[in-house]
Short mmCIF file of C-alpha atoms (C1' of nucleotides) in Angstrom, two decimals:
data_model
loop_
_atom_site.label_atom_id
_atom_site.label_comp_id
_atom_site.label_asym_id
_atom_site.label_seq_id
_atom_site.Cartn_x
_atom_site.Cartn_y
_atom_site.Cartn_z
CA MET A 1 112.91 94.91 126.06
CA ASP A 2 116.46 95.80 125.16
CA SER A 3 116.07 94.13 121.85
CA SER A 4 115.68 97.59 120.45
CA ASP A 5 118.43 99.21 122.44
CA ASP A 6 121.44 97.73 120.83
CA GLY A 7 123.48 100.77 121.62
CA ALA A 8 125.01 102.10 118.46
CA ARG A 9 122.67 102.22 115.56
CA GLY A 10 121.68 104.29 112.62
CA ALA A 11 124.22 106.80 111.47
CA LEU A 12 126.55 105.86 114.24
CA THR A 13 127.17 102.33 113.11
CA GLU A 14 128.66 103.20 109.76
CA GLU A 15 131.17 105.64 111.21
CA ASP A 16 133.11 103.54 113.61
CA ALA A 17 133.40 99.78 113.61
CA PRO A 18 136.35 99.64 111.25
CA SER A 19 138.17 96.92 113.16
CA ALA A 20 135.88 94.37 114.74
CA ALA A 21 136.19 91.13 112.89
CA PHE A 22 132.90 90.03 114.42
CA ALA A 23 131.00 93.25 113.93
CA ASP A 24 127.92 91.71 112.40
CA ASP A 25 126.20 91.17 115.71
CA GLY A 26 122.93 92.99 115.86
CA LYS A 27 121.66 93.78 112.39
CA ASN A 28 121.38 90.34 110.98
CA THR A 29 117.80 89.64 110.20
CA ILE A 30 115.78 91.56 107.65
CA GLY A 31 113.40 92.52 110.41
CA SER A 32 116.19 94.19 112.36
CA GLN A 33 117.53 96.04 109.38
CA LEU A 34 114.07 97.25 108.57
CA ALA A 35 113.58 98.43 112.12
CA SER A 36 116.75 100.51 111.85
CA ARG A 37 115.86 101.97 108.50
CA LEU A 38 112.34 102.76 109.55
CA ARG A 39 113.49 104.29 112.80
CA GLU A 40 115.83 106.59 110.98
CA ALA A 41 113.14 107.38 108.43
CA ILE A 42 110.70 108.35 111.14
CA ILE A 43 113.07 110.33 113.34
CA SER A 44 114.43 112.19 110.35
CA GLY A 45 110.94 113.08 109.24
CA GLU A 46 111.24 111.21 105.99
CA LEU A 47 108.08 109.42 107.02
CA GLU A 48 105.56 112.04 107.98
CA ALA A 49 104.28 112.06 111.54
CA GLY A 50 100.77 110.69 111.83
CA SER A 51 100.74 109.22 108.36
CA LYS A 52 99.44 105.76 107.68
CA ILE A 53 101.89 103.04 106.79
CA ASN A 54 100.54 100.99 103.94
CA LEU A 55 101.96 97.51 104.25
CA ASP A 56 101.69 96.66 100.60
CA ARG A 57 103.40 99.81 99.50
CA ALA A 58 106.09 99.50 102.16
CA ARG A 59 106.60 95.90 101.14
CA LYS A 60 107.38 96.98 97.61
CA THR A 61 109.43 99.98 98.64
CA PHE A 62 111.74 97.90 100.78
CA ASN A 63 111.59 94.78 98.64
CA VAL A 64 110.66 92.50 101.48
CA SER A 65 107.88 90.23 102.49
CA LEU A 66 105.18 91.03 105.02
CA SER A 67 106.65 89.01 107.87
CA PRO A 68 109.87 90.97 108.39
CA LEU A 69 108.01 94.19 107.71
CA ARG A 70 105.60 93.54 110.54
CA GLU A 71 108.51 92.40 112.64
CA GLY A 72 110.31 95.68 112.14
CA LEU A 73 107.24 97.78 112.73
CA ALA A 74 106.46 95.89 115.91
CA ARG A 75 109.81 96.92 117.32
CA LEU A 76 109.19 100.56 116.60
CA ILE A 77 106.07 100.32 118.69
CA SER A 78 108.27 99.66 121.70
CA ASP A 79 110.15 102.78 120.74
CA GLY A 80 107.00 104.85 120.72
CA LEU A 81 107.55 105.79 117.09
CA VAL A 82 104.75 103.72 115.60
CA GLU A 83 101.17 103.13 116.64
CA PHE A 84 99.12 100.11 115.86
CA GLN A 85 95.49 99.09 115.84
CA ASP A 86 93.99 95.69 115.22
CA ASN A 87 92.90 95.20 111.66
CA ARG A 88 93.72 98.78 110.92
CA GLY A 89 97.43 98.58 110.61
CA TYR A 90 100.27 100.84 111.53
CA ARG A 91 100.81 104.55 111.45
CA VAL A 92 103.69 106.85 112.30
CA ALA A 93 103.19 108.21 115.79
CA PRO A 94 101.78 111.73 115.51
CA ILE A 95 103.50 114.77 116.92
CA SER A 96 101.78 117.48 118.90
CA LEU A 97 102.46 120.30 121.29
CA ALA A 98 101.09 118.20 124.14
CA ASN A 99 103.36 115.30 123.28
CA LEU A 100 106.41 117.54 123.04
CA GLU A 101 105.64 119.02 126.42
CA GLU A 102 105.22 115.62 127.96
CA VAL A 103 108.45 114.38 126.45
CA THR A 104 110.26 117.41 127.80
CA THR A 105 108.74 117.08 131.25
CA LEU A 106 109.54 113.40 131.47
CA ARG A 107 113.06 113.98 130.27
CA GLU A 108 113.51 116.51 133.04
CA GLU A 109 112.28 113.96 135.53
CA LEU A 110 113.93 110.81 134.25
CA GLU A 111 117.18 111.98 132.72
CA VAL A 112 117.95 114.13 135.70
CA PHE A 113 117.16 111.26 138.03
CA ALA A 114 119.35 108.96 135.95
CA LEU A 115 122.19 111.48 136.05
CA ARG A 116 121.85 111.76 139.82
CA GLU A 117 122.11 107.99 140.13
CA SER A 118 125.01 107.86 137.69
CA ILE A 119 126.97 110.37 139.71
CA ARG A 120 126.24 108.32 142.79
CA VAL A 121 127.34 104.95 141.49
CA GLY A 122 129.15 105.55 138.20
CA ASP A 123 132.75 104.40 138.00
CA VAL A 124 135.86 105.95 136.50
CA GLU A 125 135.22 104.40 133.12
CA TRP A 126 131.89 106.15 133.04
CA GLU A 127 133.66 109.45 133.69
CA GLY A 128 136.06 108.75 130.87
CA ASN A 129 133.25 107.91 128.49
CA ILE A 130 131.63 111.24 129.24
CA MET A 131 134.77 113.18 128.48
CA ARG A 132 135.24 111.33 125.24
CA ALA A 133 131.63 111.84 124.16
CA LEU A 134 131.84 115.52 125.06
CA HIS A 135 135.01 116.00 123.10
CA ARG A 136 133.70 114.30 120.02
CA LEU A 137 130.51 116.32 120.20
CA ASN A 138 132.19 119.67 120.67
CA ARG A 139 134.59 118.96 117.83
CA THR A 140 131.76 118.48 115.42
CA GLU A 141 130.11 121.38 113.70
CA ARG A 142 126.52 121.45 112.63
CA ASP A 143 126.37 122.79 109.13
CA ALA A 144 122.78 123.30 108.06
CA ALA A 145 123.86 123.30 104.46
CA ARG A 146 125.05 119.71 104.57
CA PRO A 147 122.47 117.29 105.90
CA GLU A 148 124.98 114.55 106.51
CA THR A 149 126.76 116.69 109.09
CA LEU A 150 123.45 117.28 110.82
CA GLU A 151 122.90 113.57 111.02
CA HIS A 152 126.35 113.05 112.37
CA TRP A 153 125.92 115.73 114.99
CA GLU A 154 122.60 114.25 116.03
CA ALA A 155 124.20 110.88 116.54
CA LEU A 156 126.97 112.33 118.66
CA HIS A 157 124.55 114.48 120.63
CA ARG A 158 122.41 111.51 121.38
CA GLU A 159 125.46 109.52 122.33
CA PHE A 160 126.53 112.25 124.74
CA HIS A 161 123.21 112.35 126.54
CA LEU A 162 123.04 108.58 126.80
CA THR A 163 126.61 108.37 128.05
CA LEU A 164 125.89 110.93 130.75
CA ILE A 165 123.33 108.64 132.32
CA SER A 166 124.89 105.33 131.33
CA GLY A 167 126.48 104.88 134.73
CA CYS A 168 123.25 104.65 136.67
CA GLY A 169 123.04 100.87 136.64
CA LYS A 170 119.32 100.85 135.88
CA PRO A 171 118.51 99.17 132.56
CA LEU A 172 114.82 99.97 132.63
CA LEU A 173 115.44 103.60 133.37
CA LEU A 174 117.92 103.76 130.53
CA HIS A 175 115.36 102.18 128.25
CA PHE A 176 112.83 104.86 129.13
CA CYS A 177 115.36 107.63 128.59
CA ASN A 178 116.42 106.16 125.29
CA LEU A 179 112.83 106.12 124.17
CA LEU A 180 112.27 109.72 125.24
CA LEU A 181 115.40 110.77 123.42
CA ASN A 182 114.07 109.14 120.25
CA LEU A 183 110.86 111.06 120.50
CA ASN A 184 112.62 114.27 121.31
CA ASP A 185 115.07 114.02 118.45
CA ARG A 186 112.22 113.79 116.03
CA TYR A 187 111.05 117.23 117.04
CA ARG A 188 114.51 118.68 116.76
CA ARG A 189 115.18 117.14 113.38
CA ALA A 190 111.90 118.49 112.16
CA PHE A 191 111.98 122.01 113.50
CA LEU A 192 115.34 123.07 114.74
CA VAL A 193 117.81 123.92 112.08
CA ARG A 194 119.84 126.12 114.36
CA THR A 195 119.70 126.97 118.04
CA SER A 196 118.43 130.33 119.07
CA GLY A 197 121.12 132.98 119.37
CA ASP A 198 121.13 133.36 123.11
CA ARG A 199 122.29 129.85 123.72
CA ASN A 200 125.71 128.34 123.65
CA VAL A 201 124.77 124.71 123.55
CA GLY A 202 128.36 123.60 123.46
CA GLN A 203 129.04 125.33 126.73
CA GLU A 204 125.90 123.88 128.27
CA HIS A 205 127.10 120.39 127.45
CA SER A 206 130.51 121.14 128.86
CA GLU A 207 129.11 122.42 132.13
CA ILE A 208 126.96 119.35 132.58
CA ALA A 209 129.87 117.06 131.86
CA GLN A 210 132.23 118.95 134.16
CA GLY A 211 129.71 118.79 136.97
CA ALA A 212 129.17 115.09 136.43
CA VAL A 213 132.80 114.01 136.53
CA ALA A 214 133.40 116.37 139.48
CA ARG A 215 130.56 114.50 141.22
CA ASP A 216 128.79 117.74 141.94
CA VAL A 217 125.26 116.34 141.97
CA GLU A 218 123.27 119.51 142.40
CA TYR A 219 125.24 121.54 139.90
CA ALA A 220 125.23 118.90 137.19
CA CYS A 221 121.58 117.99 137.62
CA GLU A 222 120.44 121.58 137.59
CA LYS A 223 122.45 122.31 134.46
CA LEU A 224 121.01 119.26 132.76
CA ARG A 225 117.50 120.19 133.77
CA GLN A 226 117.92 123.69 132.38
CA HIS A 227 119.43 122.30 129.20
CA ILE A 228 116.46 120.02 128.62
CA HIS A 229 114.00 122.71 129.55
CA ARG A 230 115.51 125.27 127.20
CA THR A 231 115.51 122.83 124.36
CA GLY A 232 111.87 122.11 125.06
CA THR A 233 110.94 125.78 125.07
CA ASN A 234 112.86 126.31 121.89
CA LEU A 235 111.19 123.44 120.11
CA ARG A 236 107.79 124.50 121.34
CA ASN A 237 108.23 127.89 119.75
CA HIS A 238 109.22 126.39 116.45
CA LEU A 239 106.34 123.98 116.61
CA ALA A 240 103.86 126.75 117.36
CA THR A 241 105.25 128.73 114.44
CA LYS A 242 104.54 125.84 112.16
CA GLY A 243 100.98 125.80 113.37
CA VAL A 244 100.93 122.37 114.93
CA ALA A 245 98.32 121.93 117.63
CA MET B 1 108.31 75.15 149.44
CA ASP B 2 104.59 75.42 149.71
CA SER B 3 103.83 77.42 146.66
CA SER B 4 103.43 75.93 143.27
CA ASP B 5 106.75 76.47 141.64
CA ASP B 6 106.56 73.31 139.61
CA GLY B 7 107.67 75.21 136.56
CA ALA B 8 105.42 73.05 134.44
CA ARG B 9 108.17 71.95 132.10
CA GLY B 10 107.11 74.00 129.15
CA ALA B 11 103.50 73.11 129.64
CA LEU B 12 101.87 76.10 128.12
CA THR B 13 98.19 76.40 128.70
CA GLU B 14 96.46 73.65 126.88
CA GLU B 15 92.87 74.66 126.85
CA ASP B 16 91.42 77.99 127.76
CA ALA B 17 91.69 78.66 131.41
CA PRO B 18 88.05 78.34 132.46
CA SER B 19 88.46 81.54 134.39
CA ALA B 20 86.63 84.77 134.00
CA ALA B 21 84.84 85.66 130.82
CA PHE B 22 87.60 86.47 128.41
CA ALA B 23 85.12 86.70 125.62
CA ASP B 24 86.19 90.23 124.85
CA ASP B 25 85.10 91.78 121.63
CA GLY B 26 85.14 89.14 118.98
CA LYS B 27 86.95 91.55 116.71
CA ASN B 28 90.34 90.79 118.09
CA THR B 29 93.03 89.30 115.95
CA ILE B 30 94.72 86.06 116.87
CA GLY B 31 97.86 88.03 117.57
CA SER B 32 96.06 90.15 120.12
CA GLN B 33 94.45 87.23 121.84
CA LEU B 34 97.77 85.49 122.03
CA ALA B 35 99.38 88.58 123.51
CA SER B 36 96.76 88.59 126.26
CA ARG B 37 97.08 84.93 127.01
CA LEU B 38 100.83 85.05 127.03
CA ARG B 39 100.88 88.15 129.19
CA GLU B 40 98.70 86.46 131.77
CA ALA B 41 100.77 83.30 131.53
CA ILE B 42 103.95 85.24 132.21
CA ILE B 43 102.67 87.47 134.97
CA SER B 44 101.04 84.54 136.71
CA GLY B 45 104.27 82.61 136.56
CA GLU B 46 102.80 79.85 134.44
CA LEU B 47 105.66 80.52 132.07
CA GLU B 48 108.83 80.43 134.09
CA ALA B 49 110.91 83.58 134.23
CA GLY B 50 113.99 83.39 132.08
CA SER B 51 112.87 80.32 130.20
CA LYS B 52 113.21 80.02 126.47
CA ILE B 53 110.10 80.17 124.34
CA ASN B 54 110.26 77.54 121.66
CA LEU B 55 108.28 78.79 118.70
CA ASP B 56 107.47 75.39 117.31
CA ARG B 57 106.20 74.05 120.60
CA ALA B 58 104.23 77.21 121.33
CA ARG B 59 102.77 77.07 117.85
CA LYS B 60 101.41 73.60 118.51
CA THR B 61 100.28 74.41 122.02
CA PHE B 62 98.18 77.34 120.89
CA ASN B 63 97.19 75.86 117.56
CA VAL B 64 98.27 78.88 115.59
CA SER B 65 100.72 79.72 112.90
CA LEU B 66 104.03 81.44 113.35
CA SER B 67 102.91 84.86 112.19
CA PRO B 68 100.40 85.65 114.93
CA LEU B 69 102.66 84.01 117.48
CA ARG B 70 105.49 86.33 116.64
CA GLU B 71 103.03 89.19 116.55
CA GLY B 72 101.88 88.44 120.07
CA LEU B 73 105.37 87.99 121.40
CA ALA B 74 106.48 91.22 119.82
CA ARG B 75 103.86 93.07 121.81
CA LEU B 76 105.05 91.56 125.05
CA ILE B 77 108.46 92.97 124.32
CA SER B 78 106.99 96.45 124.63
CA ASP B 79 105.61 95.34 127.95
CA GLY B 80 109.01 94.30 129.17
CA LEU B 81 107.84 90.75 129.74
CA VAL B 82 109.68 89.12 126.86
CA GLU B 83 113.21 89.50 125.57
CA PHE B 84 114.33 88.90 122.04
CA GLN B 85 117.55 88.31 120.19
CA ASP B 86 118.10 88.03 116.48
CA ASN B 87 118.20 84.46 115.27
CA ARG B 88 117.99 83.26 118.82
CA GLY B 89 114.35 83.76 119.49
CA TYR B 90 112.35 84.82 122.47
CA ARG B 91 112.60 84.18 126.16
CA VAL B 92 110.56 85.15 129.17
CA ALA B 93 112.16 88.16 130.82
CA PRO B 94 114.16 86.96 133.82
CA ILE B 95 113.54 88.12 137.35
CA SER B 96 116.21 89.15 139.81
CA LEU B 97 116.73 91.06 142.99
CA ALA B 98 118.29 93.91 141.04
CA ASN B 99 115.34 94.10 138.69
CA LEU B 100 112.85 94.08 141.55
CA GLU B 101 114.72 96.90 143.22
CA GLU B 102 114.80 98.93 140.06
CA VAL B 103 111.12 98.38 139.46
CA THR B 104 110.35 99.50 142.99
CA THR B 105 112.56 102.55 142.76
CA LEU B 106 111.10 103.61 139.44
CA ARG B 107 107.57 103.07 140.70
CA GLU B 108 108.35 105.37 143.61
CA GLU B 109 109.60 107.97 141.18
CA LEU B 110 107.07 107.66 138.39
CA GLU B 111 103.86 106.65 140.09
CA VAL B 112 104.29 109.28 142.73
CA PHE B 113 105.01 111.88 140.10
CA ALA B 114 101.95 110.75 138.16
CA LEU B 115 99.81 110.98 141.27
CA ARG B 116 101.09 114.48 141.93
CA GLU B 117 100.14 115.50 138.42
CA SER B 118 96.79 113.79 138.69
CA ILE B 119 95.93 115.67 141.84
CA ARG B 120 96.94 118.86 140.10
CA VAL B 121 94.89 118.45 136.95
CA GLY B 122 92.50 115.55 137.54
CA ASP B 123 88.81 116.32 137.26
CA VAL B 124 85.82 115.22 139.30
CA GLU B 125 85.28 112.13 137.22
CA TRP B 126 88.79 111.06 138.11
CA GLU B 127 87.94 111.44 141.78
CA GLY B 128 84.84 109.35 141.31
CA ASN B 129 86.75 106.64 139.54
CA ILE B 130 89.17 106.42 142.43
CA MET B 131 86.40 105.98 144.97
CA ARG B 132 84.79 103.29 142.88
CA ALA B 133 88.05 101.43 142.35
CA LEU B 134 88.84 101.66 146.05
CA HIS B 135 85.44 100.35 147.05
CA ARG B 136 85.59 97.42 144.69
CA LEU B 137 89.08 96.55 145.87
CA ASN B 138 88.28 96.76 149.57
CA ARG B 139 85.19 94.65 149.10
CA THR B 140 87.19 91.82 147.64
CA GLU B 141 88.95 89.31 149.79
CA ARG B 142 92.10 87.52 148.86
CA ASP B 143 91.71 83.87 149.66
CA ALA B 144 94.96 82.04 149.12
CA ALA B 145 93.06 78.78 148.93
CA ARG B 146 91.20 79.77 145.81
CA PRO B 147 93.45 80.98 143.02
CA GLU B 148 90.63 82.57 141.09
CA THR B 149 90.02 85.04 143.92
CA LEU B 150 93.71 85.91 143.86
CA GLU B 151 93.48 86.64 140.19
CA HIS B 152 90.44 88.77 140.70
CA TRP B 153 92.03 90.71 143.52
CA GLU B 154 95.14 91.29 141.42
CA ALA B 155 93.04 92.72 138.63
CA LEU B 156 91.24 95.08 140.97
CA HIS B 157 94.44 96.08 142.72
CA ARG B 158 96.07 96.90 139.45
CA GLU B 159 92.97 98.80 138.41
CA PHE B 160 93.11 100.85 141.59
CA HIS B 161 96.71 101.88 141.13
CA LEU B 162 96.16 102.77 137.50
CA THR B 163 93.04 104.75 138.31
CA LEU B 164 94.90 106.74 140.94
CA ILE B 165 97.24 108.13 138.32
CA SER B 166 94.83 108.11 135.40
CA GLY B 167 94.07 111.80 135.79
CA CYS B 168 97.55 113.04 135.04
CA GLY B 169 96.95 113.64 131.36
CA LYS B 170 100.30 112.18 130.34
CA PRO B 171 99.91 109.14 128.10
CA LEU B 172 103.59 108.30 127.98
CA LEU B 173 103.93 108.46 131.72
CA LEU B 174 100.92 106.20 132.11
CA HIS B 175 102.47 103.80 129.66
CA PHE B 176 105.64 103.61 131.74
CA CYS B 177 103.68 103.11 134.95
CA ASN B 178 101.57 100.42 133.37
CA LEU B 179 104.69 98.63 132.31
CA LEU B 180 106.24 98.85 135.76
CA LEU B 181 103.04 97.56 137.30
CA ASN B 182 103.18 94.53 135.00
CA LEU B 183 106.69 93.76 136.07
CA ASN B 184 105.88 94.32 139.71
CA ASP B 185 102.81 92.13 139.69
CA ARG B 186 104.86 89.26 138.44
CA TYR B 187 106.93 89.35 141.60
CA ARG B 188 103.89 89.54 143.80
CA ARG B 189 102.12 86.72 142.06
CA ALA B 190 105.20 84.61 142.38
CA PHE B 191 106.19 85.27 145.94
CA LEU B 192 103.56 86.96 147.98
CA VAL B 193 100.79 84.69 149.07
CA ARG B 194 99.87 86.90 151.99
CA THR B 195 101.04 90.26 153.21
CA SER B 196 103.21 90.43 156.24
CA GLY B 197 101.28 90.77 159.47
CA ASP B 198 102.22 94.31 160.32
CA ARG B 199 100.53 95.79 157.31
CA ASN B 200 96.96 96.69 156.70
CA VAL B 201 97.07 97.07 152.97
CA GLY B 202 93.40 97.91 152.76
CA GLN B 203 93.91 100.89 155.01
CA GLU B 204 96.96 101.99 153.06
CA HIS B 205 94.92 102.08 149.91
CA SER B 206 92.17 104.01 151.63
CA GLU B 207 94.56 106.63 152.95
CA ILE B 208 96.07 107.19 149.53
CA ALA B 209 92.65 107.51 147.95
CA GLN B 210 91.37 109.85 150.62
CA GLY B 211 94.39 112.08 150.24
CA ALA B 212 94.02 112.11 146.49
CA VAL B 213 90.39 113.15 146.33
CA ALA B 214 91.02 115.67 149.14
CA ARG B 215 93.74 117.10 146.88
CA ASP B 216 96.28 116.84 149.65
CA VAL B 217 99.32 116.41 147.45
CA GLU B 218 101.97 115.84 150.08
CA TYR B 219 99.92 113.47 152.18
CA ALA B 220 98.71 111.34 149.29
CA CYS B 221 102.09 111.17 147.59
CA GLU B 222 103.92 110.25 150.75
CA LYS B 223 101.41 107.53 151.52
CA LEU B 224 101.75 106.14 148.04
CA ARG B 225 105.50 106.23 148.22
CA GLN B 226 105.49 104.34 151.48
CA HIS B 227 103.00 101.85 150.10
CA ILE B 228 105.20 101.09 147.13
CA HIS B 229 108.32 101.00 149.23
CA ARG B 230 106.84 98.57 151.74
CA THR B 231 105.65 96.29 149.01
CA GLY B 232 109.12 96.34 147.53
CA THR B 233 110.76 95.47 150.83
CA ASN B 234 108.26 92.72 151.40
CA LEU B 235 108.83 91.19 147.99
CA ARG B 236 112.56 91.46 148.35
CA ASN B 237 112.46 89.40 151.51
CA HIS B 238 110.40 86.71 149.86
CA LEU B 239 112.68 86.73 146.86
CA ALA B 240 115.78 86.43 149.02
CA THR B 241 114.17 83.54 150.87
CA LYS B 242 113.71 81.71 147.63
CA GLY B 243 117.38 82.16 146.90
CA VAL B 244 117.07 84.26 143.79
CA ALA B 245 120.10 86.37 143.08
"C1'" DA C 1 67.69 114.98 100.42
"C1'" DG C 2 69.39 111.98 103.54
"C1'" DT C 3 70.26 107.40 105.31
"C1'" DA C 4 70.82 102.53 104.94
"C1'" DT C 5 72.59 98.56 102.11
"C1'" DT C 6 75.47 96.04 99.50
"C1'" DG C 7 79.22 94.41 97.05
"C1'" DA C 8 83.65 95.14 95.04
"C1'" DA C 9 88.29 96.90 95.88
"C1'" DA C 10 91.82 97.74 99.22
"C1'" DT C 11 94.10 96.38 103.00
"C1'" DA C 12 95.35 93.54 106.99
"C1'" DA C 13 95.93 88.90 109.06
"C1'" DT C 14 97.03 84.29 108.73
"C1'" DC C 15 98.71 80.00 106.91
"C1'" DG C 16 101.86 76.26 105.02
"C1'" DA C 17 106.03 75.65 102.92
"C1'" DT C 18 110.81 77.03 102.15
"C1'" DT C 19 115.21 79.03 103.29
"C1'" DA C 20 118.76 80.54 106.61
"C1'" DT C 21 121.02 80.24 110.94
"C1'" DT C 22 122.31 78.19 115.15
"C1'" DT C 23 123.28 74.21 118.03
"C1'" DG C 24 124.88 69.76 119.05
"C1'" DT C 25 127.64 65.71 117.87
"C1'" DC C 26 131.27 63.13 116.39
"C1'" DA C 27 135.43 62.08 114.08
"C1'" DA C 28 140.11 63.79 112.39
"C1'" DG C 29 144.17 66.13 113.46
"C1'" DC C 30 147.56 68.04 116.55
"C1'" DG D 1 143.48 64.69 125.85
"C1'" DC D 2 142.05 68.62 123.66
"C1'" DT D 3 140.78 71.43 119.94
"C1'" DT D 4 138.91 71.95 115.17
"C1'" DG D 5 135.90 71.19 111.49
"C1'" DA D 6 132.24 68.97 109.11
"C1'" DC D 7 127.93 67.39 109.18
"C1'" DA D 8 123.07 66.73 110.86
"C1'" DA D 9 119.28 68.08 113.66
"C1'" DA D 10 116.82 71.83 115.68
"C1'" DT D 11 115.22 76.19 115.49
"C1'" DA D 12 114.37 80.83 113.62
"C1'" DA D 13 113.36 83.81 109.59
"C1'" DT D 14 111.26 84.57 105.40
"C1'" DC D 15 108.34 83.97 101.45
"C1'" DG D 16 104.13 83.51 98.40
"C1'" DA D 17 99.54 82.45 98.54
"C1'" DT D 18 95.12 82.48 100.92
"C1'" DT D 19 91.64 84.15 104.03
"C1'" DA D 20 89.40 87.79 106.83
"C1'" DT D 21 88.28 92.53 107.62
"C1'" DT D 22 87.71 97.20 106.52
"C1'" DT D 23 86.82 100.99 103.27
"C1'" DC D 24 84.41 103.18 99.90
"C1'" DA D 25 81.30 104.16 96.50
"C1'" DA D 26 77.18 103.10 94.00
"C1'" DT D 27 72.46 102.00 94.63
"C1'" DA D 28 68.02 101.42 96.87
"C1'" DC D 29 64.88 102.94 100.21
"C1'" DT D 30 62.18 106.17 103.46
#
DNA sequence: AGTATTGAAATAATCGATTATTTGTCAAGC
DNA sequence: GCTTGACAAATAATCGATTATTTCAATACT
């Protein structure tokens, strides 16, 4: 199950990992590399939601054989980013208003639960990781003009949310949350160039983090829930504007 | 000491288990059929938890080529029944006390939430399906002496729990619950030959179903939560007895 | 006209063989 | 005696070719 959750991936991996003499653990096989590339391609919208994935074309595009291609695609199924049907191949998971709402609802349920558990059993290192992730996130500006900064911000944002709940000691729960975050990020990357004016997302993150390390369960959880909910509402509006059912 | 924990030293199923009609639609691919067979083999304990899956041996056992074998295994990863590591192959997901506890906890969270939603938005057909599933389950006896009745009961039991929450209208949530049920069933199949004397599981199921169709949210959800919790406690005791960490 | 049929093209699934990586063993060196 | 390194066996990953299935369009039929 965690084969797909190798922590840092995508844009994140290139950034750090300057030292590590044995850094090559995790992206060795062609199948794995393909999984990463495809994941990024789907989340970023490069591969259109709902579109069919032609194996032959993909094979040529990526210069690989069928076996690793199928291998990579199979992993994205676990991530909920690809759908599959016998004898009918693969397609990029479609997006919809209903799906966005479900993702948001489940994030409110699961991420908040995971945060509650993290506050209950997380150790000091967990606290430290939160503060670091928060700092790195708040120090990074999203500049819509330069896509690479967007990507970077997304990576840090994702990292922050995962770190928040990383202390819960429940691998399965983390897997679910990771998956939901994947799905959610796709909507944001597609529709949210900037946050609506009435929000200060940076402050929202800070409040959640403060509450977490202060072990104030109710405060932190409520702030997180609101944060997720607002993001959902925001995305829903954008989605509706674009005319997606 | 009584149960059949002979492990079967890598003896994967030779011939088709002469069990129920698995004929299915003949339009399935080899990969799909393998996924089904392997899933059953893992949940039933035929393939020992934590054991390595040797591709070459499995290939010979099932008389198939590598491609569909990998295909099938890849699907079981989504189900949380198989783990994978680059260049190091596949292994049956291990079981542990911690995992059982997490599965139980998450079932309490997710299944109960899904039931709540189902009661809120489920239609009359959903109600009907529950009553049918309940009836079929209660009409079936578990006879420890005959394994095929166990298998049948397991299928109906699973069907009942899935039907209960099938009205929620949240595909992702159902996917998670389905996955948790898979993991949970593995523990029951392995350790629970009979329920402890102080429980009347049949009545528990009936109460949950009654509450659901009566749209009594609090009653039904609380009964379900207790049902899941009791099962978890029960399994934990059996697991501890067997000396699993 | 509309529906059913058929066969070729497109696409997916599978196979057998080959290549790459890991694991286990044993001897050389310290 | 213990570690290190080289080699061989075991195992996993990948490839190119072949087989099976679906799609689609042209044709025949009612």
